[in-house]
XYZ file of C-alpha atoms in Angstrom:
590
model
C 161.687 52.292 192.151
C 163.293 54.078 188.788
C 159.571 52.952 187.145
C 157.748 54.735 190.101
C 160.183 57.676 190.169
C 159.794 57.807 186.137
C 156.204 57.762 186.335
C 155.775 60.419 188.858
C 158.164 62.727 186.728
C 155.681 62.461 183.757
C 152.510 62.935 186.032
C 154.457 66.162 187.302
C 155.235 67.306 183.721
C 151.741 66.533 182.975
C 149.852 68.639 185.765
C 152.377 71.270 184.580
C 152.210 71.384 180.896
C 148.403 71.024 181.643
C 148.702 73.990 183.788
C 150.754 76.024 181.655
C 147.810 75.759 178.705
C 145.350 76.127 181.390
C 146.631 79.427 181.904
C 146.510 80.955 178.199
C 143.863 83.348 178.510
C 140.894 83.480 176.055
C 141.094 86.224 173.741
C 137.949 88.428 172.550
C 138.090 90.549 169.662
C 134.971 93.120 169.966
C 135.409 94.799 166.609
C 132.832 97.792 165.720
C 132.526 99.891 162.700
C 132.950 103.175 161.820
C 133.156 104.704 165.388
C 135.164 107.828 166.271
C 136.375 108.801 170.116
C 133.878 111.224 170.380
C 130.974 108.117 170.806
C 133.137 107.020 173.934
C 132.567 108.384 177.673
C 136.175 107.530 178.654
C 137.312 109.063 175.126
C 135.450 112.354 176.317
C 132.532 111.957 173.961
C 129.291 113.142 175.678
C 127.291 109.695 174.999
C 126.069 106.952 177.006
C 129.020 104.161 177.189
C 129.056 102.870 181.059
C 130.256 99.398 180.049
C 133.100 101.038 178.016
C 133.890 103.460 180.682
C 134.185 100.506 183.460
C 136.208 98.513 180.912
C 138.719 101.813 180.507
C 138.687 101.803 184.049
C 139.516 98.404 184.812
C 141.844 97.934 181.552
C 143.929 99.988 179.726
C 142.702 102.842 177.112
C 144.829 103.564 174.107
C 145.164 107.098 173.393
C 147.197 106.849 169.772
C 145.423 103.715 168.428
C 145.487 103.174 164.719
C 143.913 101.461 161.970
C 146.238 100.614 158.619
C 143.798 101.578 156.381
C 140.343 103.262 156.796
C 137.940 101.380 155.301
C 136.024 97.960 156.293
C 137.595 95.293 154.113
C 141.329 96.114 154.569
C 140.931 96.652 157.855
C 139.332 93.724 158.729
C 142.213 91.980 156.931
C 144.840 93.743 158.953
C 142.706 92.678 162.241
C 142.424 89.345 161.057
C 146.223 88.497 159.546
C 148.347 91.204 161.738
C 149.982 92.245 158.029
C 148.943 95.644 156.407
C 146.381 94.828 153.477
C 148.585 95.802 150.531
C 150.512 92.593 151.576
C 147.510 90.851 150.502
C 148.232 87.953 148.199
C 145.156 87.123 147.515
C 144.004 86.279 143.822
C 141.307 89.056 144.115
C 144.342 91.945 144.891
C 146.544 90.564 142.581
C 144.153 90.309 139.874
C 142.586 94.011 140.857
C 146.643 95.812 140.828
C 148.704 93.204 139.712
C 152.129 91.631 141.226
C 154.798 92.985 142.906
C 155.979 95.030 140.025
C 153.097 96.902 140.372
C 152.481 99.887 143.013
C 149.596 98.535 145.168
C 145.827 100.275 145.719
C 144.960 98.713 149.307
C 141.110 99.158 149.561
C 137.960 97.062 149.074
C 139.533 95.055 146.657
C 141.458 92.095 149.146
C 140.101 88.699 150.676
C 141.272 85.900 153.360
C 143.614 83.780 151.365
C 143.562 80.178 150.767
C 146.872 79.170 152.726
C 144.735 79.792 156.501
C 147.347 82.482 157.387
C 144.814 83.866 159.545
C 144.654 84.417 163.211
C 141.703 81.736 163.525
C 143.389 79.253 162.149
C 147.430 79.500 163.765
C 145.471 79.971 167.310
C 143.082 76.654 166.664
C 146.147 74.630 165.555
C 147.462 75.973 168.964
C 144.833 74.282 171.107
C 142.575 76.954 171.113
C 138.806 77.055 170.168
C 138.373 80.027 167.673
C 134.837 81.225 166.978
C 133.453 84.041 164.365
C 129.978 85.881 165.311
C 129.046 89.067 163.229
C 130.291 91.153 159.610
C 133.056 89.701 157.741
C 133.336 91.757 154.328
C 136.317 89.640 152.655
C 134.613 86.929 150.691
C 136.686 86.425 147.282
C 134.536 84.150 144.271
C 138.633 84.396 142.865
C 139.782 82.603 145.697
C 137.278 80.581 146.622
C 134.891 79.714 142.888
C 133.850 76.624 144.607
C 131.563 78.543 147.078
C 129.586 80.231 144.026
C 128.503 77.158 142.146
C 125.972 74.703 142.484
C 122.809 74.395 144.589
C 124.662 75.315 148.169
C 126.077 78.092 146.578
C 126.306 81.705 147.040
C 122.544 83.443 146.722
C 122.466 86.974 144.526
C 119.998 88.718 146.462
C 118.561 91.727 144.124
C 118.546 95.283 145.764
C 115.021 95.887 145.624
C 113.872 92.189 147.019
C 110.733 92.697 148.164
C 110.845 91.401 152.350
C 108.641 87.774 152.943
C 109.316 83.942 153.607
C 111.143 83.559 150.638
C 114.007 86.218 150.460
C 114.623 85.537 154.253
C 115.078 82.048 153.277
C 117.838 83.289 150.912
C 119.381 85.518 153.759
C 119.285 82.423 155.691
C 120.581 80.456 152.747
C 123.731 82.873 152.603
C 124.653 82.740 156.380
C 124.793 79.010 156.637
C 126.905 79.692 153.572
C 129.359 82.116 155.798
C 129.497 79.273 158.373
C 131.541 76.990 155.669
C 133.285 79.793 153.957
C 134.854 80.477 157.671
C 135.047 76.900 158.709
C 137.272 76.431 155.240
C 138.820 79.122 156.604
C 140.158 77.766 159.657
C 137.867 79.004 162.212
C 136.311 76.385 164.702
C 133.069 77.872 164.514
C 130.638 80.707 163.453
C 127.154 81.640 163.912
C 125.222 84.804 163.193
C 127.695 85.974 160.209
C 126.770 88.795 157.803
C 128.644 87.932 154.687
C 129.101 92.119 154.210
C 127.354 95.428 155.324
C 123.766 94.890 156.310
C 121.403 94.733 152.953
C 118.222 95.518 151.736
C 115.191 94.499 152.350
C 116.638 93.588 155.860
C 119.203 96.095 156.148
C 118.101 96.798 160.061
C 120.772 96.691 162.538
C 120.739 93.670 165.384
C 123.060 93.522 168.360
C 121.148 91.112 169.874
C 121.373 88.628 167.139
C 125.462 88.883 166.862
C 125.214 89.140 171.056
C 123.127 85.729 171.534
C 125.744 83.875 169.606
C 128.561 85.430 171.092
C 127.041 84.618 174.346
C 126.470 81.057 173.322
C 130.381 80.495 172.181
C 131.854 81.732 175.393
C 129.526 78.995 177.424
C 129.849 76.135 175.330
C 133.838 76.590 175.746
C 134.105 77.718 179.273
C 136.263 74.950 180.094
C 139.410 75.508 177.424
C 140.989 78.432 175.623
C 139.472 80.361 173.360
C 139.328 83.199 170.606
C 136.485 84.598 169.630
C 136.149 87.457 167.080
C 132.859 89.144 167.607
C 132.257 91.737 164.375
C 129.072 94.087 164.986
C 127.416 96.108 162.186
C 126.980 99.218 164.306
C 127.987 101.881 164.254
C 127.898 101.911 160.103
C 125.545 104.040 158.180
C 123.623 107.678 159.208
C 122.999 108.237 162.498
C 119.576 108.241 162.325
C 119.630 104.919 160.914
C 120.854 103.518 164.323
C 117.711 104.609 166.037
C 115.378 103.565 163.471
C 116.664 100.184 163.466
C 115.478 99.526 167.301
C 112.070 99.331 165.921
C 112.882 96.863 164.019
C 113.917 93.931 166.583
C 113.006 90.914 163.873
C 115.169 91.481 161.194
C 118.227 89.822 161.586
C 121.236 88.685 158.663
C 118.844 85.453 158.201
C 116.221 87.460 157.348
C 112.855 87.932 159.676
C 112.523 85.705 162.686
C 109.982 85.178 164.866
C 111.442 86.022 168.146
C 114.421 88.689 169.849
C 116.332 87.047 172.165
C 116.661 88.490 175.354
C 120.344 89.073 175.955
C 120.655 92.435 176.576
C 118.624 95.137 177.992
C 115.322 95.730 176.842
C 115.371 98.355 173.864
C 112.782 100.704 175.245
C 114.173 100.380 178.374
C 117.616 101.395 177.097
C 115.826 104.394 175.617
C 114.631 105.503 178.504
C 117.549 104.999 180.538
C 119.206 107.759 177.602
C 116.849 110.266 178.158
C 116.708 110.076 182.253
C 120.488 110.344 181.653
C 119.863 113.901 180.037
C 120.695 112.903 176.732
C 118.420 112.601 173.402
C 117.588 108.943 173.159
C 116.616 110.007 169.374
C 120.174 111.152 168.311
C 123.534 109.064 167.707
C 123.682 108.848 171.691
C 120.840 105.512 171.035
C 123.518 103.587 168.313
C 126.521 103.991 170.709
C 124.795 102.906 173.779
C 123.267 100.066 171.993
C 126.574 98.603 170.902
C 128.073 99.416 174.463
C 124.949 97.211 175.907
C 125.894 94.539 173.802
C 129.380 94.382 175.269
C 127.922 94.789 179.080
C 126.009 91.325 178.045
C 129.563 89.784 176.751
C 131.468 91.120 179.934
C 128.304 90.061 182.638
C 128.408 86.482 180.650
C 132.269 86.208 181.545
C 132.230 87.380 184.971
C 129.197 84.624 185.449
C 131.257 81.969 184.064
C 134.483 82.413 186.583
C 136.614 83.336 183.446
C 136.661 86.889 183.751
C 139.893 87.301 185.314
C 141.801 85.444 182.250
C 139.938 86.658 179.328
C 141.599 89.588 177.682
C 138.787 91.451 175.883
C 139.966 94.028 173.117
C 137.206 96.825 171.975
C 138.062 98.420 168.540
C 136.204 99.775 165.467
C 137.715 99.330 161.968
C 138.199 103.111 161.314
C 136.427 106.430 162.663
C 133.584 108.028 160.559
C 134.539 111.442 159.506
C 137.817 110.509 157.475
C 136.638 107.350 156.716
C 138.794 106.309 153.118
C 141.524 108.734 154.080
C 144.782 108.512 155.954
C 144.004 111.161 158.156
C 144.530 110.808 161.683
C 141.545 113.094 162.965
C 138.411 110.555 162.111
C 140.118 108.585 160.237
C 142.711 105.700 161.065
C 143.051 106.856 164.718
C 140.331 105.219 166.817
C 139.540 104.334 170.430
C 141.005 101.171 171.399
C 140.588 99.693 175.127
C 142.335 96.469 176.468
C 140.884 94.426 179.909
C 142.681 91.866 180.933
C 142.279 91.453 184.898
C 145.031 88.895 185.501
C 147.730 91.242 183.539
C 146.296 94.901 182.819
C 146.611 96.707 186.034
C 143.653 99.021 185.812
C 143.307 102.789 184.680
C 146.614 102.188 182.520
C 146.072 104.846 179.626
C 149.283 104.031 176.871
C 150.015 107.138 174.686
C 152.703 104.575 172.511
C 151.920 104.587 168.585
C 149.640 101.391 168.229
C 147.796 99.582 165.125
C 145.275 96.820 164.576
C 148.444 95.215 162.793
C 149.941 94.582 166.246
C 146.863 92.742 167.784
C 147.045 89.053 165.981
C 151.224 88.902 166.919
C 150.102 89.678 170.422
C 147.346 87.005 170.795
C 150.058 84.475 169.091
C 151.972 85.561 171.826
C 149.140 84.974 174.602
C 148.410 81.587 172.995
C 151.730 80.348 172.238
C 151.140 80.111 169.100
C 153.655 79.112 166.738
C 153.042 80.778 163.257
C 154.158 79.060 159.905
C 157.395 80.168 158.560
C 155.838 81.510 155.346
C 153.293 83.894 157.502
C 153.830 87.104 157.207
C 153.187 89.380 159.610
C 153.677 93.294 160.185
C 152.987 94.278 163.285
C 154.521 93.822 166.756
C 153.327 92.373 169.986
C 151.906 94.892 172.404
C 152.696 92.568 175.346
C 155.233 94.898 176.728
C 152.998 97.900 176.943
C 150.752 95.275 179.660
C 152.685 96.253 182.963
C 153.343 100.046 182.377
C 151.839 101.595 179.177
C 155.029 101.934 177.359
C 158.306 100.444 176.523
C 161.706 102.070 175.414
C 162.167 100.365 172.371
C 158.845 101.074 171.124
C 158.758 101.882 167.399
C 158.625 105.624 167.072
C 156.092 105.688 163.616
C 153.628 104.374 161.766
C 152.814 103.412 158.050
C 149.375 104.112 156.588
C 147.968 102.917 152.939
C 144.817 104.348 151.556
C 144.482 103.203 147.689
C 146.705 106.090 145.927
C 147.964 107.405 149.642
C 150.338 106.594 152.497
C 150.840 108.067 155.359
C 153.749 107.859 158.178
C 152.843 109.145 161.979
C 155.142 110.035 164.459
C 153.839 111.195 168.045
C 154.069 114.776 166.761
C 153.931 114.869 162.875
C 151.994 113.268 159.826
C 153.376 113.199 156.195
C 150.995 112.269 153.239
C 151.864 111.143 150.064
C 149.588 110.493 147.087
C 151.144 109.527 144.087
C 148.493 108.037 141.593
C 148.895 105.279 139.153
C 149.854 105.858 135.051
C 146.002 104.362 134.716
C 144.643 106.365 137.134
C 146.500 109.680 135.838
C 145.240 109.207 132.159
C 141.912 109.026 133.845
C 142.020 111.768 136.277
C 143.447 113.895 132.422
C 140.153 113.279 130.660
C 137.602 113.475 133.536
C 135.150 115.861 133.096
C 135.027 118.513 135.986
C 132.297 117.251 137.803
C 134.124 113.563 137.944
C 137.013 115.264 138.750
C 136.546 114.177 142.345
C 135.883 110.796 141.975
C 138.821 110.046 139.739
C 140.982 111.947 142.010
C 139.586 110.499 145.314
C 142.379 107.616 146.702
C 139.939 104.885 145.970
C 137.910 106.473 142.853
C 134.824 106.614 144.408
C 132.125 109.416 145.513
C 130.425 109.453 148.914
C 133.090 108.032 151.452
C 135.975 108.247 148.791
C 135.836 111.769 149.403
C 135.054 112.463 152.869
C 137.939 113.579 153.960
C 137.994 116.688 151.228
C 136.643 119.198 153.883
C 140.638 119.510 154.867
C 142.068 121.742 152.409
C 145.229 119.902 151.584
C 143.198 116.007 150.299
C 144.553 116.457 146.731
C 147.756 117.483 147.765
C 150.481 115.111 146.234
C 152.520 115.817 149.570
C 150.614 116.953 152.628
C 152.387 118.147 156.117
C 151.018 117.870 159.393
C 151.806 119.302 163.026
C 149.378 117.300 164.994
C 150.218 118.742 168.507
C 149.730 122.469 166.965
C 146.936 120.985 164.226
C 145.077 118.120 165.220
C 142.240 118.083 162.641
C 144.695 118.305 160.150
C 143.789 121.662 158.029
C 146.942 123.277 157.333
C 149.064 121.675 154.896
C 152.772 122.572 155.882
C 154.626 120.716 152.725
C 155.263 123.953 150.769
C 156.387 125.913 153.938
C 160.525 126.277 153.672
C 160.597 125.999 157.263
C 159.656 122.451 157.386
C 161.542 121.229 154.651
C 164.064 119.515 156.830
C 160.766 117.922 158.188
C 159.502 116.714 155.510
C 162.731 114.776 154.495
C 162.704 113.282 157.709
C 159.440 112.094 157.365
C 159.684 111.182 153.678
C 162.630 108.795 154.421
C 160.488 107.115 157.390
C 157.919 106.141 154.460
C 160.812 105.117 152.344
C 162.066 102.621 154.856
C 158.365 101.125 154.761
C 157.723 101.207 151.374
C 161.354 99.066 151.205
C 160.556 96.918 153.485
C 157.028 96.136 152.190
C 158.524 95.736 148.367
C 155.657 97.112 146.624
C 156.132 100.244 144.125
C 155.488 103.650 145.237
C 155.354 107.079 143.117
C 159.100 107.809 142.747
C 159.798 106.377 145.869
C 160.336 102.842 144.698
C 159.659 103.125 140.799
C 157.996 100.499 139.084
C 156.202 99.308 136.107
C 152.871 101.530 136.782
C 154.210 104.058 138.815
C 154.233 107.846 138.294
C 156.211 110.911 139.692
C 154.414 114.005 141.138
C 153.825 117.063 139.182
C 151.717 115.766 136.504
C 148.311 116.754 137.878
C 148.944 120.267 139.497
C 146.036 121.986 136.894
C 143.733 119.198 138.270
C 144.668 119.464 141.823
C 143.998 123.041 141.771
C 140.664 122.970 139.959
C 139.158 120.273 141.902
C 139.782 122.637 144.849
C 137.877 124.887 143.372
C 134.823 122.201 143.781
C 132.081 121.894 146.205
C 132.138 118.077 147.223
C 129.154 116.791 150.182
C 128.872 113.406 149.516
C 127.958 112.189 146.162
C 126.792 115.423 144.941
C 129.542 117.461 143.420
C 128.935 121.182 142.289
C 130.951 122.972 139.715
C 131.167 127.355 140.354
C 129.384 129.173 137.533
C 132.884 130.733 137.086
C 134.553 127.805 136.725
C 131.913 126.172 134.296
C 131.532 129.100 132.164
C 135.651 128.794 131.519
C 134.689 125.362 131.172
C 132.335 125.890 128.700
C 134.536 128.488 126.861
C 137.101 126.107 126.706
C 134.592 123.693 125.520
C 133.257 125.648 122.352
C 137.080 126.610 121.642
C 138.159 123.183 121.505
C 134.644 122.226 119.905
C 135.529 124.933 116.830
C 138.694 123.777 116.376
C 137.763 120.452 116.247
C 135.192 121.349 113.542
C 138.161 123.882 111.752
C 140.434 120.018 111.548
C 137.500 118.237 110.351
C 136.174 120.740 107.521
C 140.268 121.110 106.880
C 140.501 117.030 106.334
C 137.448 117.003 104.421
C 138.912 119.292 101.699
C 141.902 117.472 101.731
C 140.425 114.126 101.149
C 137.938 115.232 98.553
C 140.857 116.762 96.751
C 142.931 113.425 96.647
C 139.394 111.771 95.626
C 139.291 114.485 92.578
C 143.022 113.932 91.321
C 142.433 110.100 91.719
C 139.728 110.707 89.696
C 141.815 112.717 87.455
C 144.142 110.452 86.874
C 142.147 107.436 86.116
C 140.560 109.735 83.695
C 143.973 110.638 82.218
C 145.119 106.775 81.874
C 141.856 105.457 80.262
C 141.856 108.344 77.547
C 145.949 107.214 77.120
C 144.524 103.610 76.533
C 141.929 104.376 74.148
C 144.497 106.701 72.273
């Protein structure tokens, strides 16, 4: 009797821990690139997104979403790790800024470390299957040199490769290559990776290449858990480059292939849909319905399977467009996020709490019942409590941004910047001629995107202040204004407690061994103002040059003035040398 009674227990603690793991949902993480609100229906935009629309609808849409930092590669990291990228301890940050004496410069410069602290690993080694489909951007030849040698290793594919059998076998070569890098990784599985941003000769977006594998992970796990983070290239690059690449359906990140699958609606057909919809299927309308057909397929796919109700799918780009490399809210780290969950979201929530990609890997450890390793770090919170209602009192009531030379901290109503530049980076920004004055001074010392966000007056400011309620886009700089000085205390010791509890040097917040205090550049700041910046084409005011140039031939004469004036002076020490070896040898003949 006590054996029958004992084995009945354990079949009753099996059916319910089997139940219990049964019910952890599977987790999607649809990441896109470089979109702003405006490409959203539900956001307002005036575009073509039904799938995103019906997923608002159903789910819950995140008014006061944020990205960490707004470009690709620390972005990713923060939506793959949950920990803001200047945390990064990987051998290719450390070795671009040093350690933790040294005041950090979060952009393209982090990787995926060795250790597997990484949401696809802690959720396999919970039970769950975790897949990868689509960009990555964080490979590291520091922290991974075994991947660039030998035969299987990584391909250098030149820029102007000419397209044919052979350079899509190296394109093919290098995604096979992804599929180990991530596997080493800790990821279950990936298919359909591109290793970074879509390159030449085949530099054509594909949804339906990402899609088809995407579509092929959620059936071959139906039956258990899992977490798949789907990456898309769209919606990067011009506009126009959106459109052009649906005439391209063959190029893919393996190079050309013979066939499109037929996963999603038919491209013409998705054209003409646009256009019967009153909209220009020629303009950006074609990229953002594309992408938003490619999630339809994922969502149809789940709904087919029976899993629909307990899959929470998550829909976020990596940053907006128009601030991209800034820590502006407007177009920069504030995207569109949207949350569907059937089983948990009650639909048409809308949250207006302050959220960031951060806060997305604690969550799914949450979901998955995962149990972290004691040496991960992680910086963001779960959003779990937001599920039911949208909010939660004792929701944090900022947030901390990182840009290369910038932070940022965002409260509902107010945004402080603060750029304090490196002692290498001022020395530079000292000698740079005026028309590299914007690249040296840009947060992440680059043209193009560097300096997007320069159409706002106040970019170069060392300390920028922000009334987003009264001044959304972010154009009048409120720092010098004595009215809001008590304001900007308050929000300078916000960033202080950050910048503590991060333990990375900061300007003269946290002083370290690289670190500088503001002031130093206000002649630069005010001349680079003076600037016209598009892009990468900078143009310097006659005015300006011709003081330039004065300044130029002053400093030019003077220069020649010193040199003619050492000149004298060393052919007069070479005449009493002379002198007095004259002197001695008549002495010695005497």
């Amino acid at each position: 009797m006590k054996t029958l009674l004992a084995l009945s227990t354990l079949c009753f603690l099996t059916v319910i821990s089997t139940t219990t793991r049964a019910e952890r949902p599977n987790i999607i993480m649809f990441l896109i690139d470089d979109q702003n609100p405006s490409s959203i229906g539900a956001f307002g935009g005036d575009t073509y997104t039904p799938n995103l629309d019906r997923m608002a609808a159903e789910g819950m849409k995140f008014t006061r979403a944020y990205v960490s930092s707004s470009v690709c590669t620390p972005s990713r990291y923060s939506f793959l790790t949950g920990r803001f990228a200047g945390n990064s301890h990987s051998k290719l940050y450390l070795d671009a800024v040093g350690g933790k004496e040294n005041q950090g410069l979060p952009n393209f410069n982090v990787a995926l470390e060795r250790d597997k602290m990484n949401v696809g690993n802690v959720l396999r080694e919970a039970g769950y299957t975790t897949g990868f489909v689509g960009k990555f951007h964080l490979n590291s030849k520091l922290d991974f040199p075994e991947f660039y040698k030998g035969k299987g290793g990584w391909s250098d594919i030149p820029k102007d490769a000419s397209p044919g059998p052979e350079t899509s076998a190296q394109f093919k070569h290098n995604e096979r290559w992804m599929r180990r890098y991530l596997n080493t990784l800790g990821f279950s599985w990936a298919k359909n990776v591109y290793p970074e941003n879509i390159h030449s000769p085949y530099s054509m977006h594909n949804p339906e290449w990402t899609t088809v594998a995407a579509l092929e992970f959620i059936e071959e796990n139906r039956d258990r858990p899992f977490y798949l983070h789907l990456c898309s290239t769209l919606l990067h690059g011009p506009d126009g480059s959106w459109r052009k690449s649906m005439d391209h359906p063959l190029v893919t990140g393996e190079g050309q292939v013979e066939s499109l699958p037929e996963v999603m609606t038919p491209r013409a057909e998705l054209l003409q849909t646009i256009a019967e919809k009153g909209l220009d299927p020629d303009s950006h309308v074609a990229g953002e319905a594309w992408i938003d057909d490619s999630l339809g397929a994922i969502l149809r796919k789940l709904k087919e399977l029976g899993i629909d109700d307990n899959t929470l799918v998550v829909f976020a780009p990596d940053h907006g467009r128009d601030g991209k490399a800034s820590v502006f809210s407007h177009g920069g780290c504030q995207v569109p996020m949207i949350m569907r969950w059937p089983n948990e979201i009650p639909a048409g929530l809308v949250c207006e709490e302050l959220v960031q990609n951060i806060d997305l890997v604690p969550t799914f450890f949450e979901l998955g019942e995962a149990k972290k390793p004691d040496s991960y770090r992680i910086d963001g919170q779960s959003l779990q409590p937001l599920f039911k209602t949208g909010t939660a009192d004792t929701w944090r009531d900022h947030l901390y941004l990182e840009m290369g030379a910038a932070r940022a901290t965002v409260t509902k109503d107010w945004s402080y910047i603060a750029v304090r530049y490196t002692q290498e980076q001022i020395a530079s920004i000292k000698k740079a001629s005026l028309q590299n004055l914007p690249k040296s001074m840009s947060y992440i010392g680059r043209l193009g995107i560097g300096v997007r966000g320069a159409d706002h007056p106040g970019f170069f400011d060392e300390d920028q202040l922000y009334h987003l309620k009264r001044d959304p886009k972010e154009m009048e700089n409120l720092a010098g204004n004595r009215s809001s000085a008590g304001r900007l205390r308050e929000m300078q010791s916000l960033m202080q407690q950050d910048l503590e509890s991060i333990g990375r040097p900061f300007g003269e917040f946290i002083p370290g061994k690289n670190t500088t205090e503001p002031g130093q550049l206000n002649e630069q700041i005010d001349l680079v103002k003076q600037l016209e910046i598009k892009g990468k084409t900078v143009t310097v005011p006659n005015a300006l040059r011709n003081e330039s140039d004065a300044s130029d031939e002053s400093t030019d004469q003077s220069t020649g003035d010193d040199k003619a004036k050492r000149k004298a002076e060393r052919e007069a020490r070479r005449k009493t040398r002379q002198a007095t070896r004259s002197n001695n040898q008549n002495d010695s003949e005497n």
